[in-house]
């Protein structure tokens, strides 16, 4: 009688252990999926940060002179500067792929931006900073192009909107000097 009781309790323990392993496997799978989403979001944030670093560095390069940017390494040490001015602390890899960025280059203007080479779909689809607001609705990271767009300078003699033309008297805002009467 004790032998059969031992066999039945051993079988119950074995089944309970199997159920526990299955439940733990399901839970670990769910945690793994959520960690995958968290990691993708972090890489996406890093992509935006690094892309904007490149964009800002290219803007600083273009503000310093007329020589086109021919290689990204020139952002580390500006060959036009006697002091070796730096526009970027280091060359970053694309955080989504871990590889180099796709360099956006114009034969006449030089490098004007960078983009990811990833064809993955982004999680972030809206609420981008103003400088990259055109990323909204883009279906792939490779469509996120971090570019510096030169603004056209006004034509000679043209007056920018809201500015006072040369020789004209600016408008002065006049406020009433009287104070409201009390009771």
mmCIF file of C-alpha atoms in Angstrom:
data_model
loop_
_atom_site.group_PDB
_atom_site.id
_atom_site.type_symbol
_atom_site.label_atom_id
_atom_site.label_comp_id
_atom_site.label_asym_id
_atom_site.label_seq_id
_atom_site.Cartn_x
_atom_site.Cartn_y
_atom_site.Cartn_z
ATOM 1 C CA UNK A 1 0.000 0.000 0.000
ATOM 2 C CA UNK A 2 2.806 2.463 0.714
ATOM 3 C CA UNK A 3 4.412 1.691 -2.625
ATOM 4 C CA UNK A 4 1.329 2.745 -4.615
ATOM 5 C CA UNK A 5 0.975 5.893 -2.533
ATOM 6 C CA UNK A 6 4.603 6.838 -3.336
ATOM 7 C CA UNK A 7 4.050 6.309 -7.049
ATOM 8 C CA UNK A 8 0.923 8.466 -7.141
ATOM 9 C CA UNK A 9 2.569 11.365 -5.246
ATOM 10 C CA UNK A 10 5.668 11.181 -7.464
ATOM 11 C CA UNK A 11 3.447 11.401 -10.563
ATOM 12 C CA UNK A 12 1.615 14.397 -9.131
ATOM 13 C CA UNK A 13 4.922 16.166 -8.354
ATOM 14 C CA UNK A 14 6.178 15.439 -11.867
ATOM 15 C CA UNK A 15 3.031 16.888 -13.484
ATOM 16 C CA UNK A 16 3.126 19.950 -11.185
ATOM 17 C CA UNK A 17 6.769 20.556 -12.169
ATOM 18 C CA UNK A 18 5.889 20.286 -15.874
ATOM 19 C CA UNK A 19 3.006 22.739 -15.502
ATOM 20 C CA UNK A 20 5.294 25.147 -13.637
ATOM 21 C CA UNK A 21 7.929 24.937 -16.421
ATOM 22 C CA UNK A 22 5.268 25.620 -19.084
ATOM 23 C CA UNK A 23 3.879 28.621 -17.159
ATOM 24 C CA UNK A 24 7.396 30.015 -16.638
ATOM 25 C CA UNK A 25 8.137 29.566 -20.348
ATOM 26 C CA UNK A 26 5.017 31.513 -21.288
ATOM 27 C CA UNK A 27 5.881 34.275 -18.817
ATOM 28 C CA UNK A 28 9.471 34.509 -20.052
ATOM 29 C CA UNK A 29 8.195 34.689 -23.638
ATOM 30 C CA UNK A 30 5.945 37.603 -22.726
ATOM 31 C CA UNK A 31 8.787 39.373 -20.906
ATOM 32 C CA UNK A 32 11.054 38.746 -23.911
ATOM 33 C CA UNK A 33 8.530 40.327 -26.265
ATOM 34 C CA UNK A 34 8.114 43.396 -24.073
ATOM 35 C CA UNK A 35 11.904 43.707 -23.745
ATOM 36 C CA UNK A 36 12.163 43.534 -27.539
ATOM 37 C CA UNK A 37 9.711 46.442 -27.814
ATOM 38 C CA UNK A 38 11.581 48.432 -25.152
ATOM 39 C CA UNK A 39 14.898 47.852 -26.948
ATOM 40 C CA UNK A 40 13.404 48.913 -30.300
ATOM 41 C CA UNK A 41 12.080 52.122 -28.749
ATOM 42 C CA UNK A 42 15.478 52.856 -27.217
ATOM 43 C CA UNK A 43 17.266 52.282 -30.540
ATOM 44 C CA UNK A 44 14.704 54.551 -32.210
ATOM 45 C CA UNK A 45 15.336 57.331 -29.668
ATOM 46 C CA UNK A 46 19.070 56.901 -30.188
ATOM 47 C CA UNK A 47 18.581 57.040 -33.974
ATOM 48 C CA UNK A 48 16.821 60.392 -33.623
ATOM 49 C CA UNK A 49 19.485 61.706 -31.227
ATOM 50 C CA UNK A 50 22.423 60.660 -33.409
ATOM 51 C CA UNK A 51 20.742 61.753 -36.625
ATOM 52 C CA UNK A 52 20.105 65.194 -35.172
ATOM 53 C CA UNK A 53 23.744 65.360 -34.026
ATOM 54 C CA UNK A 54 24.836 64.812 -37.620
ATOM 55 C CA UNK A 55 22.274 67.275 -38.939
ATOM 56 C CA UNK A 56 23.390 69.973 -36.491
ATOM 57 C CA UNK A 57 27.075 69.317 -37.235
ATOM 58 C CA UNK A 58 26.429 69.649 -40.983
ATOM 59 C CA UNK A 59 24.581 72.916 -40.290
ATOM 60 C CA UNK A 60 27.547 74.247 -38.276
ATOM 61 C CA UNK A 61 29.901 73.206 -41.110
ATOM 62 C CA UNK A 62 27.822 75.090 -43.671
ATOM 63 C CA UNK A 63 27.574 78.210 -41.493
ATOM 64 C CA UNK A 64 31.373 78.450 -41.293
ATOM 65 C CA UNK A 65 32.137 78.749 -44.998
ATOM 66 C CA UNK A 66 31.439 77.856 -48.576
ATOM 67 C CA UNK A 67 33.580 74.708 -48.934
ATOM 68 C CA UNK A 68 31.266 71.701 -49.350
ATOM 69 C CA UNK A 69 31.494 68.865 -46.840
ATOM 70 C CA UNK A 70 33.121 65.996 -48.738
ATOM 71 C CA UNK A 71 33.555 63.426 -45.948
ATOM 72 C CA UNK A 72 31.902 62.930 -42.569
ATOM 73 C CA UNK A 73 35.315 62.655 -40.895
ATOM 74 C CA UNK A 74 35.822 66.385 -41.586
ATOM 75 C CA UNK A 75 33.141 67.034 -38.953
ATOM 76 C CA UNK A 76 35.572 65.706 -36.321
ATOM 77 C CA UNK A 77 38.397 68.055 -37.265
ATOM 78 C CA UNK A 78 37.566 70.881 -39.630
ATOM 79 C CA UNK A 79 40.415 71.151 -42.175
ATOM 80 C CA UNK A 80 39.403 74.779 -42.848
ATOM 81 C CA UNK A 81 40.157 75.739 -39.254
ATOM 82 C CA UNK A 82 43.665 76.459 -37.995
ATOM 83 C CA UNK A 83 42.663 75.293 -34.514
ATOM 84 C CA UNK A 84 41.106 72.030 -35.749
ATOM 85 C CA UNK A 85 37.576 72.980 -34.746
ATOM 86 C CA UNK A 86 35.239 70.058 -34.181
ATOM 87 C CA UNK A 87 31.592 70.032 -35.276
ATOM 88 C CA UNK A 88 30.901 66.510 -33.982
ATOM 89 C CA UNK A 89 32.397 64.682 -31.002
ATOM 90 C CA UNK A 90 32.687 61.358 -32.812
ATOM 91 C CA UNK A 91 31.333 59.483 -35.816
ATOM 92 C CA UNK A 92 28.302 57.527 -34.690
ATOM 93 C CA UNK A 93 27.009 54.314 -36.265
ATOM 94 C CA UNK A 94 23.355 53.853 -37.101
ATOM 95 C CA UNK A 95 21.935 52.442 -33.818
ATOM 96 C CA UNK A 96 19.233 50.434 -35.594
ATOM 97 C CA UNK A 97 21.614 48.481 -37.851
ATOM 98 C CA UNK A 98 24.900 48.987 -36.003
ATOM 99 C CA UNK A 99 26.486 49.900 -39.346
ATOM 100 C CA UNK A 100 27.476 53.137 -41.046
ATOM 101 C CA UNK A 101 24.846 55.651 -42.108
ATOM 102 C CA UNK A 102 23.737 56.177 -45.673
ATOM 103 C CA UNK A 103 25.380 59.467 -46.626
ATOM 104 C CA UNK A 104 23.163 61.880 -48.554
ATOM 105 C CA UNK A 105 25.368 63.746 -50.980
ATOM 106 C CA UNK A 106 24.886 66.245 -53.779
ATOM 107 C CA UNK A 107 27.697 66.545 -56.374
ATOM 108 C CA UNK A 108 27.690 70.344 -56.071
ATOM 109 C CA UNK A 109 26.767 70.866 -52.413
ATOM 110 C CA UNK A 110 28.601 67.924 -50.837
ATOM 111 C CA UNK A 111 27.150 65.993 -47.908
ATOM 112 C CA UNK A 112 23.872 67.475 -46.729
ATOM 113 C CA UNK A 113 22.577 64.694 -44.468
ATOM 114 C CA UNK A 114 22.490 61.089 -43.300
ATOM 115 C CA UNK A 115 19.848 58.364 -43.176
ATOM 116 C CA UNK A 116 19.497 54.899 -41.703
ATOM 117 C CA UNK A 117 19.831 51.896 -43.996
ATOM 118 C CA UNK A 118 17.201 49.921 -42.054
ATOM 119 C CA UNK A 119 14.024 48.907 -43.848
ATOM 120 C CA UNK A 120 12.251 48.167 -40.540
ATOM 121 C CA UNK A 121 9.033 49.947 -39.653
ATOM 122 C CA UNK A 122 9.359 52.611 -36.955
ATOM 123 C CA UNK A 123 7.232 52.598 -33.827
ATOM 124 C CA UNK A 124 7.172 56.391 -33.590
ATOM 125 C CA UNK A 125 4.914 57.864 -36.246
ATOM 126 C CA UNK A 126 4.132 61.362 -34.900
ATOM 127 C CA UNK A 127 5.113 64.085 -32.402
ATOM 128 C CA UNK A 128 8.572 64.671 -33.854
ATOM 129 C CA UNK A 129 10.653 67.759 -33.065
ATOM 130 C CA UNK A 130 9.999 70.678 -35.421
ATOM 131 C CA UNK A 131 13.254 70.244 -37.349
ATOM 132 C CA UNK A 132 12.263 66.669 -38.371
ATOM 133 C CA UNK A 133 8.482 67.016 -38.472
ATOM 134 C CA UNK A 134 8.445 65.605 -42.011
ATOM 135 C CA UNK A 135 9.182 62.138 -40.526
ATOM 136 C CA UNK A 136 5.489 61.837 -39.610
ATOM 137 C CA UNK A 137 3.842 58.970 -41.449
ATOM 138 C CA UNK A 138 7.109 57.547 -42.858
ATOM 139 C CA UNK A 139 6.937 53.742 -43.003
ATOM 140 C CA UNK A 140 10.660 52.867 -42.809
ATOM 141 C CA UNK A 141 13.667 54.106 -40.883
ATOM 142 C CA UNK A 142 15.472 54.533 -44.220
ATOM 143 C CA UNK A 143 12.936 57.260 -45.075
ATOM 144 C CA UNK A 144 14.027 59.266 -42.027
ATOM 145 C CA UNK A 145 16.572 61.603 -43.616
ATOM 146 C CA UNK A 146 18.428 63.883 -41.225
ATOM 147 C CA UNK A 147 19.265 66.745 -43.560
ATOM 148 C CA UNK A 148 20.364 70.315 -43.265
ATOM 149 C CA UNK A 149 18.296 72.443 -45.610
ATOM 150 C CA UNK A 150 19.874 75.727 -46.518
ATOM 151 C CA UNK A 151 17.410 78.563 -46.462
ATOM 152 C CA UNK A 152 17.547 80.827 -49.440
ATOM 153 C CA UNK A 153 18.942 84.229 -48.572
ATOM 154 C CA UNK A 154 16.767 87.162 -49.597
ATOM 155 C CA UNK A 155 17.502 88.711 -52.984
ATOM 156 C CA UNK A 156 19.616 91.834 -53.052
ATOM 157 C CA UNK A 157 17.514 94.787 -51.990
ATOM 158 C CA UNK A 158 14.634 92.586 -50.799
ATOM 159 C CA UNK A 159 13.294 93.097 -47.319
ATOM 160 C CA UNK A 160 12.463 90.018 -45.210
ATOM 161 C CA UNK A 161 8.867 89.734 -44.029
ATOM 162 C CA UNK A 162 8.232 91.805 -40.919
ATOM 163 C CA UNK A 163 11.421 93.878 -41.321
ATOM 164 C CA UNK A 164 11.518 97.617 -41.849
ATOM 165 C CA UNK A 165 12.838 98.648 -45.295
ATOM 166 C CA UNK A 166 16.034 100.719 -45.245
ATOM 167 C CA UNK A 167 15.348 104.430 -44.756
ATOM 168 C CA UNK A 168 11.789 103.865 -43.470
ATOM 169 C CA UNK A 169 10.678 104.864 -40.010
ATOM 170 C CA UNK A 170 9.707 101.801 -37.957
ATOM 171 C CA UNK A 171 6.187 101.611 -36.563
ATOM 172 C CA UNK A 172 5.969 102.294 -32.854
ATOM 173 C CA UNK A 173 3.400 100.551 -30.757
ATOM 174 C CA UNK A 174 1.509 103.175 -28.780
ATOM 175 C CA UNK A 175 -0.195 102.341 -25.531
ATOM 176 C CA UNK A 176 -2.706 104.555 -23.694
ATOM 177 C CA UNK A 177 -1.128 106.408 -20.809
ATOM 178 C CA UNK A 178 -4.327 106.775 -18.795
ATOM 179 C CA UNK A 179 -5.090 104.399 -15.965
ATOM 180 C CA UNK A 180 -8.491 102.951 -15.226
ATOM 181 C CA UNK A 181 -10.488 104.959 -12.705
ATOM 182 C CA UNK A 182 -11.174 103.373 -9.389
ATOM 183 C CA UNK A 183 -14.509 103.421 -7.424
#
